[in-house]
Amino acid sequence: MNTMTQTDQRYVVVNRAVFPTEDVAEVSALYVDTGTGDGSQPGEFYEIVGRRSIRIYAHRRVSLAAFFNAFPASYWQRYTSAREVRLAASFSGTGLISVYRSSARGRSSAVASRSFDNETVTFDLPVTSFVDGGMYWFEVACGNDDAVLLEADWSVDEGVRKRAGGATIGITTFNRPSYCLKQLEILGADPSLSGILDAVVVVDQGTDLVSDQPGFPAAAEALGSRLDLIRQPNLGGSGGFSRAMLEAIGRDSDYVLLLDDDAISEPEAIARSVLFSDFAVVPTIVGGGMLHLDDRSVLYTRGEVWDPRRVWMAPSGGSEYNHDFVEDPLRTTSDLHRRLHTDFNGWWMCLIPTEILRSIGLSLPVFIKFDDIEYSIRAQAHGYPTICLPGVAVWHMAWHDKDPTRTWEEYFFHRNRWITGLLHGTTPGNALPLISFLGDVKQLFLLQYSSARLRHEALRDILRGPDAIAAMLPDRQAEIRAIRSRYIDATVEGELSTLPPVRPSSSRITGKVRRPTNPFATLSLALRVAFRQLFVPASSASRRNPQRIIAAQDISWWRFADIDSALVTSPDGMGVAWYQRDRRKMVTALLTSIRLHATLVLRWKSLRERYANRAPEIVSPGAWESYIENARQRQAASS
C-alpha cells in the first residue's frame, strides 16, 4: 500500500505544494506566479527555502496558480468519486492566504481567505462544479513582515479510494547512460516516493551501460533493493517497456510507470499519478505532459487525440503545442483551465495499471514509434481511459532537431502508422492510403530516395502480416539501417570543405521559384516538378558540383523545383548530405509506390481481419516472454 503524509486519519495527501531546487526564472514559472509577467523571478517577491517551503517578502503577494502547484479539480471530479478536497497550509509569520478557483473559461474568483499567525490553516472545498474544467489554487500576501510557507497539501477522503497500490517504474535505455543515471539519482533522492515504489526496473539494451557510470554505485545505494538492473538484447522501446510491464506483473505491482531514459522527472508528478490512479473510478492510464529539456518552461503537449481517418494525432480540444508558461502563465491563459479529452499519452511518462496489462496485453512488438498511441487506443476500446493529468510532467529532449524522414526511423514510423490504422482506423473512407502515397511523392520531390525506399519496405512488411512483424523484431532495425546506408542522400559528411564547391544551375524553371501560397499554385508547381523529374534527365554538372545549400529548417519540396542537386544540412547540425536527382530512381520508386498502395487498398479488409485476429496473441505476456528469450538465444549464438 502506498502512503504519504496524512493530515488526519481520514484524509490522504494527493498533491503537495513543491518548489524547484533551481533558482531559474523559467523553471520557477512552473511553480510560482507573481503576476508580473517576468517569469516569476525569485529574489524579488520570494525566496525558495526548501523543497516544500518559500519565504514571501514583506509587502509582496505570490500565487501558486502555476502548472505544478494548482489543483486540477475538474479531473478529480470527472474521473474519481472525490467531492471535497482539503487544503492545509502551515506558516511561520503572519499574512493572508486566499483560495481561488477557476471555471472552464479560465475566469477566476476568490472562494475563501483567512489571516494566519504562525499556524496551520485548513479549507474544505467542494469538488462539484468543475465538469468542463477549472482548478483551485491559493495566494499568500504579506504585510510589514516576511512570512514562510512551511508546507501545503491537498488531501481527499480515504473513503472514496478505489485501490491502494504500489508502482514499478520501468526505464528503457539504450546508450544514454548519463541521462539514465540522472533519472535514477532523482528517484533515489526524494523520500516522498519511498512509500509508493515497489521497484525501479532499468532495462538496459545498450553497450554503453548505466552500471559503468562513475555515479552509479551511489545512485544504486540510494534506491537499495528496489533497483533492478536488467540486460537484454536491443528490442527497441516496445521491447524495453514490455519487459518492464512483465516485471511489474511478476512483482504483483498495481501499476507500471514508464519513463524514457532521457527524461528528467519531477518526483512529485510521479506520486501524483499513482495517487490519482488509486482514486480513479475505473482503471485509468495516467499520463504526464512533456516539458522541453532545453527550454524548461515550455510544455510540448497537455493532451493529444487521434484521428482514426487520417491515422494521425493532434492537440486535444484546440489546445496548442509548445506552450510557454513564462510568456503565458496558467492564471491568465483561459484555455489551460479546460478539462481535455485525451486519446493517448506518450511513454516519456505514463502510468498503466497492471489490471489493464492483464486484460489487454502488452505493447505491440514494433520496436519503436506508435506503440504508445496504439496501446491507449486499444485500452480505450476496452473501457480504460487515458488522461494527461495537469501538474504531472517530465522534462524531455525536444523534437526541434529531429526529422524521422531523414533517419532509419522513418521505416518504423510509416510501418507502425499503417498497423495502427489497420487495427483501429475507420473503413471505408480511410484517408491513409492517399496520405501515404502523397507522402512518397513528397519524399521523391525532395530527392530523399532513401526515405522513399524505407517507406516501401514498410508497406511490403505490412503485406507480410502480423506474425512476420513480430518475427522481425530483433533484426529489422539493423537491416533497415543497412538498406538506407546505400543511398547518397543518407550519407552525412562532417566537413563541408570535403565536398565540391556549390555552382548554381544554369537551367532553371522560368522565373524564380517561390513558396506556393494557394492550392492552385501548389498543384501547378507540383505538376511542373513531376514532369521535370520524370522526363528531364539530370544535368551532368549537378554530379560534379551541388547547385544550392539548403538549411535543415528550410527543407521543402518546392526548393528543389529548379535544381538537380543540393547540399542539405542535417537536423542535428552535425554535417551535410549531398542530394542528387536520379530520374531512374524517381520512376522506379513512383511505380513501386502506386503498386504497393493499390495492393494495400485491395487487401485492406483481409489485412484488417488478419491483424485483428492475431493481435491479442502477439501482445500477450507469454508471447513477449518468447520474443525476449529468442532474442537472447540468438545473441548468445552469434557472440
XYZ file of C-alpha atoms in Angstrom, residues 76-628:
553
model
C -10.748 14.800 -9.864
C -14.462 15.399 -10.345
C -14.585 13.649 -13.718
C -12.514 10.536 -13.003
C -12.842 9.944 -9.233
C -15.572 9.901 -6.598
C -13.929 12.642 -4.522
C -16.329 15.526 -3.999
C -14.319 17.507 -1.478
C -10.677 18.471 -1.177
C -8.936 19.802 1.907
C -6.185 22.381 1.652
C -3.852 22.580 4.660
C -1.115 25.231 4.674
C 1.372 25.764 7.501
C 3.053 29.135 8.055
C 5.706 30.832 10.088
C 4.907 34.526 10.413
C 1.776 36.495 9.659
C -0.135 37.282 6.491
C -3.215 36.439 4.451
C -3.950 33.265 2.483
C -6.671 33.389 -0.176
C -8.081 30.430 -2.083
C -9.159 30.871 -5.692
C -10.977 28.730 -8.182
C -11.323 28.972 -11.930
C -14.005 27.958 -14.397
C -13.559 26.108 -17.674
C -13.426 29.525 -19.345
C -10.474 30.486 -17.169
C -12.342 33.052 -15.104
C -11.082 33.100 -11.546
C -12.755 34.118 -8.293
C -11.817 34.088 -4.628
C -13.715 31.467 -2.610
C -12.159 31.855 0.860
C -9.454 33.778 2.711
C -8.008 33.761 6.206
C -5.339 35.563 8.155
C -2.600 33.376 9.622
C -0.258 33.869 12.530
C 2.321 31.079 12.955
C -0.281 28.357 12.379
C -1.719 25.761 10.039
C -4.779 26.918 8.131
C -7.245 24.480 6.542
C -10.023 24.861 3.976
C -12.566 22.223 2.986
C -13.513 22.902 -0.633
C -16.209 21.296 -2.805
C -15.254 19.420 -5.962
C -18.696 19.617 -7.504
C -18.827 22.320 -10.183
C -15.894 21.550 -12.454
C -17.480 19.354 -15.129
C -15.904 21.161 -18.078
C -12.796 22.424 -16.345
C -11.375 24.549 -13.573
C -8.750 24.464 -10.832
C -8.071 25.512 -7.250
C -5.006 27.383 -6.038
C -4.026 29.721 -3.256
C -2.195 33.016 -2.906
C -0.250 34.459 0.011
C 0.095 38.163 0.827
C 2.336 39.659 3.482
C 2.103 42.930 5.383
C 5.021 44.583 7.130
C 6.936 41.356 7.748
C 8.077 38.336 5.778
C 6.278 35.015 6.160
C 7.349 31.473 5.357
C 5.065 28.887 3.812
C 6.381 25.770 5.548
C 4.305 23.287 3.572
C 0.912 22.936 1.927
C -1.073 19.843 0.974
C -4.229 18.981 -0.939
C -5.996 15.938 0.557
C -9.068 13.864 -0.232
C -11.207 11.446 1.728
C -9.665 7.988 2.111
C -13.179 6.517 1.931
C -13.506 7.100 -1.829
C -10.187 5.470 -2.641
C -10.693 2.527 -5.017
C -7.317 0.851 -4.591
C -4.053 1.431 -2.726
C -1.242 0.151 -4.813
C 2.465 0.379 -5.395
C 4.202 1.090 -8.685
C 7.091 -0.404 -10.582
C 8.925 2.274 -12.543
C 10.205 0.961 -15.871
C 13.033 2.803 -17.651
C 14.216 1.600 -21.049
C 17.681 2.777 -22.019
C 19.978 2.383 -24.994
C 23.407 4.041 -24.799
C 22.251 7.088 -22.858
C 23.860 6.166 -19.550
C 24.398 9.685 -18.205
C 20.758 10.653 -18.747
C 19.516 7.415 -17.221
C 21.815 7.817 -14.228
C 20.410 11.306 -13.614
C 16.932 9.833 -13.591
C 17.970 7.223 -11.007
C 19.595 9.867 -8.810
C 16.397 11.910 -8.776
C 14.242 8.896 -7.931
C 16.514 7.823 -5.088
C 16.863 11.288 -3.576
C 13.175 12.080 -2.986
C 11.818 10.492 0.213
C 8.212 11.099 -0.836
C 8.499 8.221 -3.306
C 9.664 5.629 -0.823
C 6.140 4.611 0.140
C 4.804 4.161 -3.378
C 7.648 2.470 -5.271
C 7.781 -1.307 -5.406
C 10.757 -1.281 -7.744
C 12.741 0.725 -10.265
C 13.458 -1.544 -13.228
C 16.104 -0.350 -15.702
C 16.054 -2.365 -18.916
C 19.476 -1.671 -20.396
C 19.585 -2.720 -24.054
C 22.799 -0.917 -24.960
C 26.544 -1.397 -24.932
C 27.423 1.791 -23.014
C 25.979 0.636 -19.705
C 24.403 2.669 -16.931
C 26.096 0.430 -14.392
C 29.517 1.520 -15.705
C 28.917 5.204 -14.919
C 31.048 6.666 -12.074
C 27.988 7.784 -10.097
C 26.051 4.556 -10.417
C 27.085 2.938 -7.103
C 25.791 5.924 -5.106
C 22.531 6.007 -7.063
C 22.092 2.257 -6.586
C 22.727 2.557 -2.861
C 20.059 5.254 -2.519
C 17.452 3.031 -4.195
C 18.636 -0.107 -2.408
C 16.806 -3.332 -3.059
C 14.175 -1.535 -5.110
C 16.594 -1.137 -8.035
C 16.671 -3.967 -10.569
C 19.088 -3.606 -13.489
C 18.187 -5.928 -16.387
C 20.273 -6.596 -19.506
C 18.592 -7.777 -22.679
C 19.150 -7.552 -26.466
C 18.013 -4.329 -28.100
C 14.309 -4.799 -28.830
C 13.584 -1.094 -29.015
C 11.240 0.932 -26.861
C 8.408 -1.547 -27.218
C 10.719 -4.372 -26.121
C 12.161 -2.466 -23.182
C 8.833 -1.203 -21.922
C 7.142 -4.569 -22.406
C 9.899 -6.119 -20.289
C 9.147 -3.546 -17.596
C 5.457 -4.448 -17.865
C 6.304 -8.119 -17.396
C 8.394 -7.255 -14.341
C 5.556 -5.225 -12.828
C 3.149 -8.119 -13.307
C 5.666 -10.542 -11.829
C 6.127 -8.340 -8.756
C 2.364 -8.083 -8.341
C 2.598 -4.288 -8.530
C -0.631 -2.414 -9.101
C 0.983 -0.080 -11.634
C 3.857 0.192 -14.052
C 5.108 3.713 -14.662
C 7.024 4.009 -17.933
C 9.793 6.625 -18.167
C 12.118 7.458 -21.034
C 15.810 7.270 -20.205
C 16.412 10.856 -21.381
C 13.545 12.279 -19.333
C 14.160 14.207 -16.113
C 11.399 13.701 -13.571
C 9.613 15.962 -11.179
C 9.239 13.368 -8.368
C 6.026 14.939 -7.094
C 4.475 14.223 -10.506
C 5.207 10.518 -10.073
C 3.494 10.459 -6.681
C 0.500 12.354 -8.055
C -0.017 9.956 -10.928
C -0.041 6.962 -8.596
C -2.367 8.610 -6.065
C -4.752 9.772 -8.762
C -4.972 6.228 -10.145
C -5.709 4.970 -6.638
C -8.844 7.106 -6.594
C -9.928 6.647 -10.237
C -13.343 5.023 -10.528
C -12.155 2.652 -13.278
C -8.560 1.601 -14.008
C -7.118 4.609 -15.800
C -3.917 5.259 -17.725
C -2.461 8.435 -16.239
C -0.024 10.236 -18.476
C 2.169 13.250 -17.958
C 2.950 16.168 -20.187
C 6.327 16.694 -21.829
C 8.317 19.807 -20.917
C 11.266 20.727 -23.130
C 14.587 19.903 -21.530
C 16.298 22.681 -23.486
C 13.573 25.276 -22.817
C 12.380 24.393 -19.369
C 9.180 26.445 -19.159
C 7.727 25.148 -22.447
C 5.117 22.366 -22.324
C 5.093 20.412 -25.578
C 1.641 18.948 -25.037
C -1.028 18.685 -22.375
C -3.092 16.101 -24.170
C -3.469 14.633 -27.651
C -6.226 12.969 -29.638
C -6.080 10.540 -32.538
C -7.856 10.889 -35.884
C -8.879 7.371 -36.989
C -9.424 8.518 -40.570
C -6.010 10.101 -41.069
C -4.335 7.799 -38.516
C -2.596 10.812 -37.034
C -2.507 12.856 -33.863
C -3.447 16.422 -32.929
C -3.612 18.574 -29.777
C -6.756 17.917 -27.777
C -9.648 20.362 -27.785
C -7.983 23.007 -29.892
C -5.103 23.322 -27.426
C -1.641 24.176 -28.681
C 1.718 22.523 -28.812
C 4.692 24.209 -27.107
C 3.024 26.445 -24.548
C 5.496 28.729 -22.754
C 4.492 29.421 -19.133
C 6.912 32.352 -18.884
C 5.152 34.189 -21.680
C 1.623 32.992 -20.836
C 1.146 31.965 -17.180
C -1.536 29.493 -16.179
C -3.603 32.081 -14.320
C -4.032 34.339 -17.362
C -4.357 31.678 -20.097
C -8.009 30.720 -20.220
C -7.606 27.646 -22.456
C -5.370 25.947 -19.883
C -8.279 25.661 -17.454
C -10.382 23.431 -19.705
C -10.567 19.722 -18.995
C -9.354 17.982 -22.129
C -10.284 14.605 -23.532
C -7.170 12.594 -24.339
C -6.891 9.512 -26.544
C -3.287 8.617 -25.695
C -0.177 9.783 -23.885
C 3.452 9.487 -24.860
C 5.545 6.968 -22.977
C 8.022 9.631 -21.903
C 5.925 9.301 -18.713
C 2.857 7.103 -18.489
C 1.361 5.091 -15.629
C -0.598 1.958 -16.565
C -2.494 -0.194 -14.047
C -1.369 -3.812 -14.289
C -5.037 -4.758 -14.304
C -5.106 -3.275 -17.812
C -1.963 -5.198 -18.795
C -3.597 -8.435 -17.706
C -6.763 -7.534 -19.600
C -5.476 -6.312 -22.983
C -1.845 -7.415 -23.087
C 1.410 -5.528 -23.507
C 2.830 -3.352 -26.274
C 2.765 -4.322 -29.913
C 6.163 -5.826 -30.902
C 7.012 -2.899 -33.205
C 10.460 -1.772 -31.908
C 9.712 1.992 -31.826
C 7.026 4.514 -32.839
C 3.237 4.371 -32.403
C 3.425 1.725 -29.647
C 2.166 4.231 -27.064
C -0.597 5.533 -29.351
C -1.856 2.085 -30.270
C -1.831 0.914 -26.664
C -4.110 3.659 -25.346
C -6.489 3.332 -28.294
C -6.695 -0.393 -27.599
C -7.293 0.299 -23.906
C -9.995 2.833 -24.707
C -11.834 0.226 -26.774
C -11.923 -1.941 -23.627
C -13.277 0.856 -21.427
C -9.983 2.077 -19.945
C -9.468 5.833 -20.452
C -6.194 7.713 -20.794
C -5.744 11.182 -19.329
C -2.914 13.692 -19.334
C -3.138 14.995 -15.772
C -2.271 18.668 -15.164
C 0.568 19.018 -12.687
C 2.173 15.812 -13.961
C 5.073 16.073 -16.428
C 8.723 15.323 -17.131
C 11.412 17.295 -18.891
C 12.394 15.508 -22.084
C 14.629 16.130 -25.085
C 12.607 18.149 -27.578
C 11.859 17.272 -31.191
C 13.387 20.501 -32.568
C 16.428 18.819 -34.078
C 14.803 15.598 -35.202
C 13.357 14.657 -38.585
C 12.392 10.969 -38.832
C 12.086 11.189 -42.632
C 15.874 11.645 -42.728
C 16.749 8.704 -40.499
C 16.192 4.940 -40.368
C 13.274 5.675 -38.004
C 11.101 6.595 -40.997
C 10.600 2.890 -41.700
C 9.137 2.223 -38.242
C 7.165 5.465 -38.229
C 5.471 4.625 -41.525
C 5.002 0.892 -40.931
C 3.564 1.270 -37.443
C 1.217 4.023 -38.540
C -0.242 1.559 -41.045
C -0.503 -1.154 -38.388
C -2.372 1.230 -36.093
C -4.656 2.153 -38.979
C -5.370 -1.486 -39.750
C -6.180 -2.241 -36.122
C -8.112 0.899 -35.220
C -8.687 3.094 -38.281
C -12.028 3.711 -39.938
C -13.032 1.995 -43.165
C -14.368 2.639 -45.731
C -13.194 6.203 -46.206
C -9.817 5.801 -44.569
C -7.571 8.550 -45.939
C -4.319 6.790 -45.046
C -3.574 5.270 -48.489
C -3.862 8.655 -50.209
C -1.885 10.430 -47.474
C 0.764 7.721 -47.633
C 1.077 7.936 -51.435
C 1.355 11.729 -51.368
C 3.998 11.340 -48.678
C 6.003 9.157 -51.058
C 5.704 11.775 -53.792
C 6.884 14.464 -51.394
C 9.984 12.455 -50.474
C 10.757 11.946 -54.159
C 10.348 15.660 -54.872
C 12.829 16.234 -52.031
C 15.275 13.792 -53.662
C 15.148 11.706 -50.464
C 15.244 8.363 -52.267
C 16.389 6.587 -49.115
C 13.227 7.668 -47.278
C 11.026 6.552 -50.149
C 12.756 3.157 -50.126
C 12.224 2.744 -46.381
C 8.550 3.615 -46.738
C 8.197 0.962 -49.412
C 9.973 -1.591 -47.236
C 7.423 -0.739 -44.538
C 4.491 -1.401 -46.865
C 5.968 -4.681 -48.081
C 6.318 -5.816 -44.483
C 2.731 -4.818 -43.718
C 1.596 -7.140 -46.511
C 3.565 -9.994 -44.922
C 1.158 -9.967 -41.979
C 1.247 -9.645 -38.179
C 3.302 -12.754 -37.450
C 6.076 -11.547 -39.735
C 6.098 -8.179 -37.938
C 6.654 -9.925 -34.609
C 9.309 -12.267 -36.029
C 11.434 -9.419 -37.401
C 11.585 -7.542 -34.070
C 15.235 -8.368 -33.203
C 16.817 -7.822 -36.623
C 14.811 -5.387 -38.709
C 16.451 -2.234 -37.391
C 19.916 -3.368 -38.492
C 18.578 -4.446 -41.895
C 16.846 -1.120 -42.440
C 19.940 0.850 -41.473
C 21.960 -1.189 -43.973
C 19.447 -0.541 -46.756
C 19.428 3.199 -46.071
C 23.222 3.445 -45.985
C 23.382 2.579 -49.705
C 21.790 5.894 -50.713
C 23.788 9.079 -51.228
C 21.160 11.294 -49.550
C 21.669 9.230 -46.369
C 25.426 9.856 -46.297
C 26.302 12.740 -43.983
C 29.692 14.407 -44.302
C 31.002 16.066 -41.174
C 33.057 18.685 -43.026
C 31.574 20.882 -45.739
C 35.068 21.533 -47.066
C 35.419 17.903 -48.187
C 32.652 18.371 -50.780
C 32.889 20.165 -54.145
C 32.020 23.878 -54.161
C 28.480 25.000 -54.960
C 27.839 26.106 -58.537
C 24.309 27.377 -59.272
C 22.427 25.724 -62.100
C 22.217 27.496 -65.446
C 18.978 25.698 -66.355
C 16.008 26.616 -64.175
C 12.274 26.702 -64.446
C 11.386 30.050 -65.999
C 11.136 32.647 -63.263
C 12.255 32.457 -59.658
C 10.628 29.642 -57.700
C 8.793 30.790 -54.575
C 6.729 29.003 -51.971
C 3.237 28.422 -53.401
C 0.639 30.367 -51.447
C -2.642 28.778 -52.578
C -3.897 25.341 -53.696
C -3.866 26.249 -57.401
C -0.271 27.466 -57.256
C 0.743 24.375 -55.282
C -0.831 21.999 -57.792
C 0.613 23.901 -60.745
C 4.154 23.844 -59.362
C 3.842 20.193 -58.298
C 2.874 19.181 -61.827
C 5.824 21.084 -63.270
C 8.192 19.444 -60.789
C 6.737 15.990 -61.516
C 7.166 16.471 -65.276
C 10.749 17.647 -64.846
C 11.735 14.820 -62.522
C 10.055 12.118 -64.627
C 11.062 13.194 -68.097
C 14.066 15.527 -67.940
C 17.457 13.894 -67.272
C 19.599 15.431 -64.553
C 22.468 17.569 -65.788
C 25.942 16.083 -65.707
C 27.221 19.236 -63.991
C 24.994 18.523 -60.974
C 27.004 15.332 -60.359
C 30.222 17.322 -60.198
C 29.018 20.245 -58.089
C 25.990 20.821 -55.871
C 23.786 23.657 -57.082
C 22.494 25.029 -53.778
C 22.876 24.791 -49.998
C 19.628 24.245 -48.108
C 19.464 24.524 -44.314
C 17.687 21.733 -42.438
C 14.990 24.078 -41.150
C 14.289 25.333 -44.697
C 13.939 21.999 -46.462
C 10.758 21.843 -48.547
C 9.863 20.145 -51.810
C 9.464 23.386 -53.796
C 13.071 24.398 -53.089
C 14.179 21.518 -55.354
C 11.938 22.578 -58.232
C 14.695 24.069 -60.406
C 17.827 22.157 -59.331
C 19.268 18.685 -59.747
C 21.435 18.543 -56.614
C 21.871 20.333 -53.309
C 23.775 20.197 -50.062
C 21.302 19.768 -47.204
C 22.402 20.221 -43.616
C 21.416 17.577 -41.076
C 18.740 18.421 -38.474
C 21.197 17.932 -35.601
C 23.729 20.284 -37.185
C 26.402 17.577 -37.316
C 27.020 17.614 -41.060
C 25.657 17.851 -44.581
C 24.294 15.418 -47.173
C 24.562 15.799 -50.941
C 21.149 15.199 -52.530
C 21.277 14.283 -56.227
C 18.350 13.883 -58.603
C 18.108 10.496 -60.318
C 15.357 10.098 -62.915
C 15.606 6.302 -62.924
C 15.188 6.132 -59.132
C 12.271 8.561 -59.369
C 10.394 6.500 -61.993
C 11.078 3.185 -60.256
C 10.037 4.481 -56.835
C 6.860 6.095 -58.149
C 5.729 2.935 -59.919
C 6.540 0.889 -56.802
C 4.522 3.271 -54.665
C 1.486 3.020 -56.967
C 1.652 -0.774 -56.987
C 2.059 -1.151 -53.224
C -0.704 1.282 -52.342
C -3.096 -0.303 -54.832
C -2.363 -3.722 -53.336
C -2.939 -2.453 -49.797
C -6.257 -0.849 -50.732
C -7.454 -4.055 -52.419
C -6.356 -6.188 -49.479
C -7.361 -3.758 -46.734
C -10.317 -5.783 -45.466
C -8.484 -9.088 -45.323
C -5.412 -7.479 -43.766
C -7.573 -5.853 -41.081
C -9.047 -9.233 -40.207
C -5.618 -10.879 -40.037
C -4.135 -8.199 -37.807
C -7.215 -8.013 -35.567
C -7.349 -11.788 -35.119
C -3.659 -12.157 -34.293
C -3.152 -9.019 -32.212
C -4.356 -10.470 -28.868
C -1.841 -13.294 -29.139
C 1.197 -11.317 -30.296
C 0.797 -8.786 -27.438
C 0.245 -11.368 -24.701
C 2.722 -11.685 -21.816
C 3.578 -15.198 -22.944
C 4.384 -14.025 -26.454
C 6.642 -11.284 -25.112
C 8.489 -13.754 -22.923
C 9.203 -15.805 -26.038
C 10.366 -12.746 -28.030
C 12.836 -11.826 -25.314
